[in-house]
Coordinates of C-alpha atoms in Angstrom, one line a residue:
X1 CA -18.4 -66.8 14.0
X2 CA -20.2 -69.2 16.3
X3 CA -21.3 -67.6 19.5
X4 CA -22.2 -69.3 22.8
X5 CA -25.6 -69.0 24.3
X6 CA -26.2 -65.7 26.1
X7 CA -27.3 -66.0 29.7
X8 CA -28.1 -63.5 32.4
X9 CA -24.8 -63.9 34.1
X10 CA -22.8 -63.1 31.0
X11 CA -24.9 -60.0 30.3
X12 CA -24.6 -58.7 33.8
X13 CA -20.9 -59.3 34.4
X14 CA -19.6 -58.9 30.8
X15 CA -21.7 -56.4 28.9
X16 CA -21.4 -56.4 25.1
X17 CA -21.3 -53.0 23.3
X18 CA -23.6 -54.4 20.5
X19 CA -26.4 -54.8 23.0
X20 CA -28.2 -51.7 23.9
X21 CA -28.3 -50.9 27.6
X22 CA -31.6 -51.1 29.4
X23 CA -33.6 -48.0 30.1
X24 CA -32.8 -46.2 33.4
X25 CA -36.3 -46.1 34.8
X26 CA -36.5 -44.0 37.9
X27 CA -32.7 -43.2 37.9
X28 CA -31.7 -39.6 38.1
X29 CA -29.0 -38.1 35.8
X30 CA -26.7 -37.7 38.8
X31 CA -27.1 -41.5 39.5
X32 CA -26.3 -42.3 35.9
X33 CA -23.2 -40.1 36.0
X34 CA -22.1 -41.9 39.2
X35 CA -22.6 -45.3 37.4
X36 CA -20.5 -44.0 34.4
X37 CA -17.7 -43.0 36.8
X38 CA -17.8 -46.5 38.4
X39 CA -17.4 -48.1 35.0
X40 CA -14.0 -46.4 34.6
X41 CA -12.6 -46.6 38.1
X42 CA -9.0 -47.7 38.8
X43 CA -8.6 -49.6 42.1
X44 CA -5.2 -50.1 43.6
X45 CA -4.4 -52.6 46.4
X46 CA -4.9 -51.2 49.9
X47 CA -3.0 -52.2 53.0
X48 CA -4.9 -50.6 55.9
X49 CA -6.0 -51.7 59.3
X50 CA -9.6 -52.3 60.2
X51 CA -11.8 -49.4 61.3
X52 CA -12.0 -50.7 64.9
X53 CA -8.3 -50.9 65.1
X54 CA -7.8 -47.4 63.7
X55 CA -10.3 -46.0 66.2
X56 CA -8.6 -47.8 69.1
X57 CA -5.2 -46.6 68.0
X58 CA -6.4 -43.0 67.9
X59 CA -8.1 -43.2 71.3
X60 CA -4.9 -44.7 72.8
X61 CA -2.8 -41.8 71.3
X62 CA -5.3 -39.3 72.7
X63 CA -5.1 -41.0 76.1
X64 CA -1.3 -40.8 76.0
X65 CA -1.4 -37.1 75.3
X66 CA -3.8 -36.6 78.2
X67 CA -1.6 -38.6 80.6
X68 CA 1.5 -36.6 79.5
X69 CA -0.3 -33.3 80.1
X70 CA -1.6 -34.4 83.5
X71 CA 2.0 -35.4 84.6
X72 CA 3.4 -32.1 83.4
X73 CA 0.8 -30.1 85.3
X74 CA 1.0 -32.2 88.5
X75 CA 4.8 -32.1 88.6
X76 CA 4.6 -28.3 88.8
X77 CA 1.3 -28.1 90.7
X78 CA 2.8 -25.5 93.0
X79 CA 3.0 -23.1 90.1
X80 CA -0.8 -23.2 89.5
X81 CA -3.5 -21.5 91.5
X82 CA -7.1 -22.8 92.0
X83 CA -9.6 -20.1 92.6
X84 CA -11.6 -22.5 94.8
X85 CA -9.1 -23.5 97.5
X86 CA -5.8 -22.2 96.2
X87 CA -4.2 -25.6 95.9
X88 CA -3.9 -27.9 92.9
X89 CA -4.0 -31.7 93.7
X90 CA -3.9 -34.6 91.2
X91 CA -7.7 -34.4 90.5
X92 CA -7.3 -30.7 89.8
X93 CA -4.4 -31.5 87.4
X94 CA -6.6 -34.0 85.5
X95 CA -9.4 -31.4 85.4
X96 CA -7.1 -28.6 84.2
X97 CA -5.6 -30.9 81.5
X98 CA -9.0 -31.9 80.2
X99 CA -10.4 -28.4 79.9
X100 CA -7.1 -27.1 78.4
X101 CA -6.7 -29.8 75.8
X102 CA -10.3 -29.4 74.7
X103 CA -9.7 -25.6 74.5
X104 CA -12.6 -25.0 76.9
X105 CA -10.5 -23.1 79.5
X106 CA -12.8 -22.0 82.3
X107 CA -10.1 -20.0 84.0
X108 CA -10.7 -21.4 87.4
X109 CA -7.2 -22.9 87.5
X110 CA -4.4 -20.8 86.0
X111 CA -0.6 -21.0 85.9
X112 CA 0.9 -18.1 87.8
X113 CA 4.5 -19.0 88.3
X114 CA 7.1 -18.5 85.5
X115 CA 7.9 -22.2 85.3
X116 CA 4.2 -23.2 85.0
X117 CA 3.7 -20.6 82.2
X118 CA 6.8 -21.7 80.5
X119 CA 5.7 -25.4 80.5
X120 CA 2.3 -24.3 79.1
X121 CA 4.0 -22.5 76.3
X122 CA 6.6 -25.2 75.5
X123 CA 4.7 -28.4 76.4
X124 CA 1.0 -28.0 77.1
X125 CA 0.2 -25.9 74.0
X126 CA 1.9 -28.4 71.6
X127 CA 0.1 -31.2 73.3
X128 CA -3.2 -29.3 72.9
X129 CA -2.6 -29.0 69.2
X130 CA -1.6 -32.7 68.9
X131 CA -4.8 -33.7 70.9
X132 CA -7.0 -31.7 68.5
X133 CA -5.3 -33.3 65.5
X134 CA -5.9 -36.7 66.8
X135 CA -9.6 -35.9 67.5
X136 CA -10.2 -34.5 64.0
X137 CA -8.0 -37.1 62.3
X138 CA -10.9 -38.9 60.8
X139 CA -12.1 -35.7 59.1
X140 CA -8.7 -34.9 57.9
X141 CA -8.3 -38.4 56.5
X142 CA -11.5 -38.1 54.5
X143 CA -10.4 -34.7 53.2
X144 CA -7.0 -35.9 52.1
X145 CA -8.0 -39.4 50.9
X146 CA -8.7 -38.2 47.4
X147 CA -5.4 -36.4 47.1
X148 CA -3.5 -39.4 48.5
X149 CA -5.3 -41.7 46.0
X150 CA -4.5 -39.4 43.1
X151 CA -0.9 -39.3 44.2
X152 CA -0.7 -43.1 44.4
X153 CA -2.4 -43.4 41.0
X154 CA 0.1 -41.0 39.4
X155 CA 3.0 -42.8 40.9
X156 CA 1.6 -46.1 39.9
X157 CA 1.2 -45.0 36.3
X158 CA 4.7 -43.6 36.0
X159 CA 6.3 -46.8 37.5
X160 CA 4.2 -49.3 35.6
X161 CA 6.3 -50.9 32.7
X162 CA 6.4 -54.4 31.1
X163 CA 3.5 -55.5 33.2
X164 CA 0.8 -58.1 32.6
X165 CA -2.8 -57.1 31.9
X166 CA -5.5 -59.8 32.6
X167 CA -8.9 -59.1 31.1
X168 CA -11.6 -61.0 32.8
X169 CA -11.0 -62.3 36.4
X170 CA -13.2 -65.4 36.4
X171 CA -11.9 -68.9 36.8
X172 CA -9.7 -68.8 33.7
X173 CA -8.3 -65.4 34.6
X174 CA -7.5 -66.3 38.2
X175 CA -5.9 -69.5 37.2
X176 CA -3.7 -67.8 34.6
X177 CA -2.6 -65.2 37.2
X178 CA -1.9 -67.9 39.8
X179 CA 0.3 -69.7 37.2
X180 CA 2.3 -66.5 36.4
X181 CA 2.8 -65.6 40.1
X182 CA 3.9 -69.1 40.8
X183 CA 6.8 -68.6 38.3
X184 CA 8.0 -65.4 40.0
X185 CA 5.8 -62.6 38.6
X186 CA 5.2 -60.0 41.3
X187 CA 1.6 -59.2 42.2
X188 CA 2.4 -55.5 41.6
X189 CA 3.1 -56.3 38.0
X190 CA -0.5 -57.5 37.3
X191 CA -3.4 -55.3 36.3
X192 CA -6.9 -56.9 36.2
X193 CA -9.7 -55.4 34.0
X194 CA -13.3 -56.5 34.6
X195 CA -16.7 -54.8 34.4
X196 CA -17.8 -56.1 37.8
X197 CA -16.6 -53.9 40.7
X198 CA -16.9 -56.8 43.1
X199 CA -14.6 -59.0 41.0
X200 CA -12.0 -56.1 40.8
X201 CA -12.2 -55.7 44.6
X202 CA -11.4 -59.4 44.9
X203 CA -8.4 -58.9 42.7
X204 CA -7.1 -55.9 44.7
X205 CA -7.5 -58.0 47.8
X206 CA -4.9 -60.3 46.4
X207 CA -2.5 -57.4 45.7
X208 CA -3.3 -56.8 42.1
X209 CA -4.2 -53.4 40.6
X210 CA -7.7 -53.3 39.0
X211 CA -9.6 -51.3 36.5
X212 CA -13.4 -51.5 36.5
X213 CA -14.8 -51.1 32.9
X214 CA -15.6 -52.7 29.6
X215 CA -12.3 -53.9 28.0
X216 CA -13.7 -53.5 24.5
X217 CA -13.3 -49.7 25.0
X218 CA -9.9 -48.3 24.3
X219 CA -10.1 -45.7 27.1
X220 CA -10.6 -48.5 29.6
X221 CA -7.5 -50.4 28.3
X222 CA -5.5 -47.2 28.4
X223 CA -6.3 -46.8 32.1
X224 CA -4.7 -50.2 32.5
X225 CA -1.6 -48.9 30.7
X226 CA -2.1 -51.7 28.1
X227 CA 0.1 -49.7 25.7
X228 CA 3.1 -50.4 28.0
X229 CA 2.2 -54.0 28.8
X230 CA 4.5 -56.9 28.1
X231 CA 1.8 -59.5 27.9
X232 CA -2.0 -59.5 27.7
X233 CA -4.3 -62.3 28.8
X234 CA -7.8 -62.3 27.5
X235 CA -10.1 -64.5 29.5
X236 CA -13.6 -63.1 28.9
X237 CA -16.8 -65.1 29.2
X238 CA -17.9 -64.7 25.5
X239 CA -16.0 -65.3 22.3
X240 CA -17.3 -62.2 20.5
X241 CA -16.1 -60.1 23.4
X242 CA -12.7 -61.7 23.2
X243 CA -12.4 -60.8 19.5
X244 CA -13.3 -57.2 20.2
X245 CA -10.9 -57.0 23.1
X246 CA -8.1 -58.6 21.1
X247 CA -8.6 -56.1 18.2
X248 CA -8.5 -53.2 20.6
X249 CA -5.5 -54.4 22.5
X250 CA -3.5 -55.2 19.4
X251 CA -4.2 -51.7 18.0
X252 CA -3.0 -50.1 21.2
X253 CA 0.1 -52.3 21.7
X254 CA 1.7 -53.8 18.6
X255 CA 4.5 -55.6 20.5
X256 CA 2.8 -57.2 23.4
X257 CA 2.2 -61.0 23.6
X258 CA -1.5 -61.6 23.6
X259 CA -3.0 -64.9 24.7
X260 CA -6.7 -65.4 24.5
X261 CA -9.2 -68.1 25.5
X262 CA -12.3 -69.0 23.6
X263 CA -15.1 -71.4 24.2
X264 CA -15.6 -72.7 20.7
X265 CA -12.8 -74.1 18.6
X266 CA -14.1 -72.7 15.3
X267 CA -13.6 -69.1 16.7
X268 CA -9.9 -69.7 17.3
X269 CA -8.8 -68.7 13.8
X270 CA -10.7 -65.4 14.1
X271 CA -8.9 -64.6 17.4
X272 CA -5.5 -65.2 15.6
X273 CA -6.5 -63.0 12.8
X274 CA -7.5 -60.3 15.3
X275 CA -3.9 -60.3 16.7
X276 CA -3.7 -63.0 19.3
X277 CA -0.3 -64.8 19.4
X278 CA -1.8 -67.9 21.1
X279 CA -5.4 -69.1 21.4
X280 CA -6.5 -71.6 24.0
X281 CA -9.8 -73.4 23.4
X282 CA -11.1 -74.0 26.9
X283 CA -13.9 -76.4 26.1
X284 CA -11.8 -78.5 23.8
X285 CA -8.8 -78.5 26.2
X286 CA -11.0 -79.7 29.1
X287 CA -12.6 -82.3 26.9
X288 CA -9.2 -83.7 25.8
X289 CA -8.1 -83.9 29.4
X290 CA -11.3 -85.7 30.3
X291 CA -10.8 -88.2 27.5
X292 CA -7.1 -88.8 28.4
X293 CA -8.1 -89.3 32.1
X294 CA -10.6 -92.0 30.9
X295 CA -8.0 -93.8 28.9
X296 CA -5.3 -93.4 31.5
X297 CA -6.1 -91.8 34.8
X298 CA -2.3 -91.6 35.6
X299 CA -1.6 -89.8 32.3
X300 CA -4.4 -87.4 33.1
X301 CA -2.9 -86.7 36.5
X302 CA 0.6 -86.1 35.0
X303 CA -0.9 -83.7 32.4
X304 CA -2.8 -81.8 35.2
X305 CA 0.5 -81.6 37.2
X306 CA 2.4 -80.2 34.2
X307 CA 0.0 -77.3 33.7
X308 CA -0.1 -76.5 37.4
X309 CA 3.0 -74.5 38.1
X310 CA 4.9 -74.7 41.4
X311 CA 4.3 -78.3 42.4
X312 CA 5.5 -81.7 41.1
X313 CA 6.6 -81.4 37.5
X314 CA 6.6 -78.2 35.6
X315 CA 6.7 -77.5 31.9
X316 CA 9.0 -74.5 31.3
X317 CA 10.7 -72.7 28.5
X318 CA 14.3 -71.7 28.9
X319 CA 17.2 -70.6 26.7
X320 CA 20.0 -72.9 25.6
X321 CA 23.0 -72.5 28.0
X322 CA 26.5 -72.1 26.7
X323 CA 27.6 -75.6 27.6
X324 CA 24.7 -77.1 25.6
X325 CA 25.5 -75.4 22.3
X326 CA 26.4 -78.0 19.7
X327 CA 25.1 -80.9 21.7
X328 CA 22.2 -83.1 21.0
X329 CA 18.8 -82.8 22.6
X330 CA 19.2 -86.0 24.7
X331 CA 22.5 -84.7 26.1
X332 CA 21.0 -81.9 28.1
X333 CA 20.4 -82.2 31.8
X334 CA 16.7 -81.6 31.5
X335 CA 14.0 -83.6 29.8
X336 CA 13.5 -81.7 26.5
X337 CA 10.1 -82.0 24.9
X338 CA 10.6 -79.5 22.0
X339 CA 13.0 -77.0 20.6
X340 CA 11.9 -73.6 19.6
X341 CA 14.1 -72.4 16.7
X342 CA 12.9 -69.0 15.4
X343 CA 9.2 -69.3 15.0
X344 CA 9.4 -73.0 14.4
X345 CA 8.7 -75.7 17.0
X346 CA 10.7 -78.9 16.5
X347 CA 10.0 -82.1 18.3
X348 CA 12.6 -83.7 20.5
X349 CA 12.8 -86.8 18.1
X350 CA 13.2 -84.7 15.0
X351 CA 16.7 -85.0 13.6
X352 CA 16.8 -81.3 12.9
X353 CA 16.5 -80.5 16.6
X354 CA 20.2 -81.5 17.1
X355 CA 22.7 -80.0 17.4
X356 CA 21.4 -77.2 19.6
X357 CA 22.1 -73.6 18.6
X358 CA 22.7 -70.5 20.7
X359 CA 19.4 -68.8 19.6
X360 CA 17.3 -71.9 20.4
X361 CA 14.9 -72.1 23.3
X362 CA 14.0 -75.4 25.0
X363 CA 10.6 -76.6 26.2
X364 CA 11.6 -78.9 29.1
X365 CA 10.0 -80.8 31.9
X366 CA 11.7 -80.1 35.3
X367 CA 11.0 -80.8 38.9
X368 CA 9.4 -77.8 40.6
X369 CA 11.7 -76.0 42.9
X370 CA 10.7 -75.3 46.6
X371 CA 10.3 -71.6 45.9
X372 CA 7.8 -72.2 43.2
X373 CA 10.0 -70.8 40.4
X374 CA 9.8 -74.0 38.4
X375 CA 12.8 -73.1 36.3

């Protein structure tokens, strides 16, 4: 198998299991354990407000509780006694509310009427508890964050079915996901696997779930629920890594559709032998598009438009509708390029393509719809 040249970027972002890791000079065992945990972390999309906004919201809630307490005390100020002058004015009400909510309670102002004591029992005490909850909300959030994340992860695992796993979220992986989402695939049905935590964070920022780890390891792919996936896209930086990932993914999921990208065309047969249903040679495909654009810039523009879903013309696959059964290829409403009959792809000009059968599928060129479905 011909391998591309290894560079520092590929080694850092896509480690290969055949290459021994560097020695951990000056790194403690605890730090190495933390790095091991990072390599197997699952990251789900988060939809939370910024820290300043959260602090401002909690301060506003605490202020509202304070205002409510002041109004309750001042409305029944006659039922309170101030040891200093015997009267409770508005400033005394604010002072009493402050020391009461903070549980300081100096005892210089006390409720002595039945109504004042009843309002303390029914209103001021619950407000005191609420005020303390707001103040310690940050601590409680930290304590419950792990439990909440574990609950979200469990629910995510149980609900994930027939999803798409994208291994490698570089230019190829991102473009593949953008094409799928343009045709109607929900972001929640995409799981990205990449060894670089920053890359996975970028994926989760777009609403995709992410797994940090080396996809050549079966335990990492199992965390992505690859055994329940409907389709797997392999867009790694190196061809040898793509082969190992394909072998592992096919072993875990016999029925999923696996599409892999390779740099060198001579490695494509090995990917197919490893279990890939389709292999895209990125270097050759780009070179052919460059050559076509030189011969005919307009033809190159059309080809680029066809592979970019959601705008202009789209190349889509669809089943044969009932009204088209028994008719010729040229009698359909869409521009048919090829007919997929079983595992055989028949050109539109092949006499065997017509008449169309119920089990056929058509590869057609259609005008992209406004909603980006393309079909």
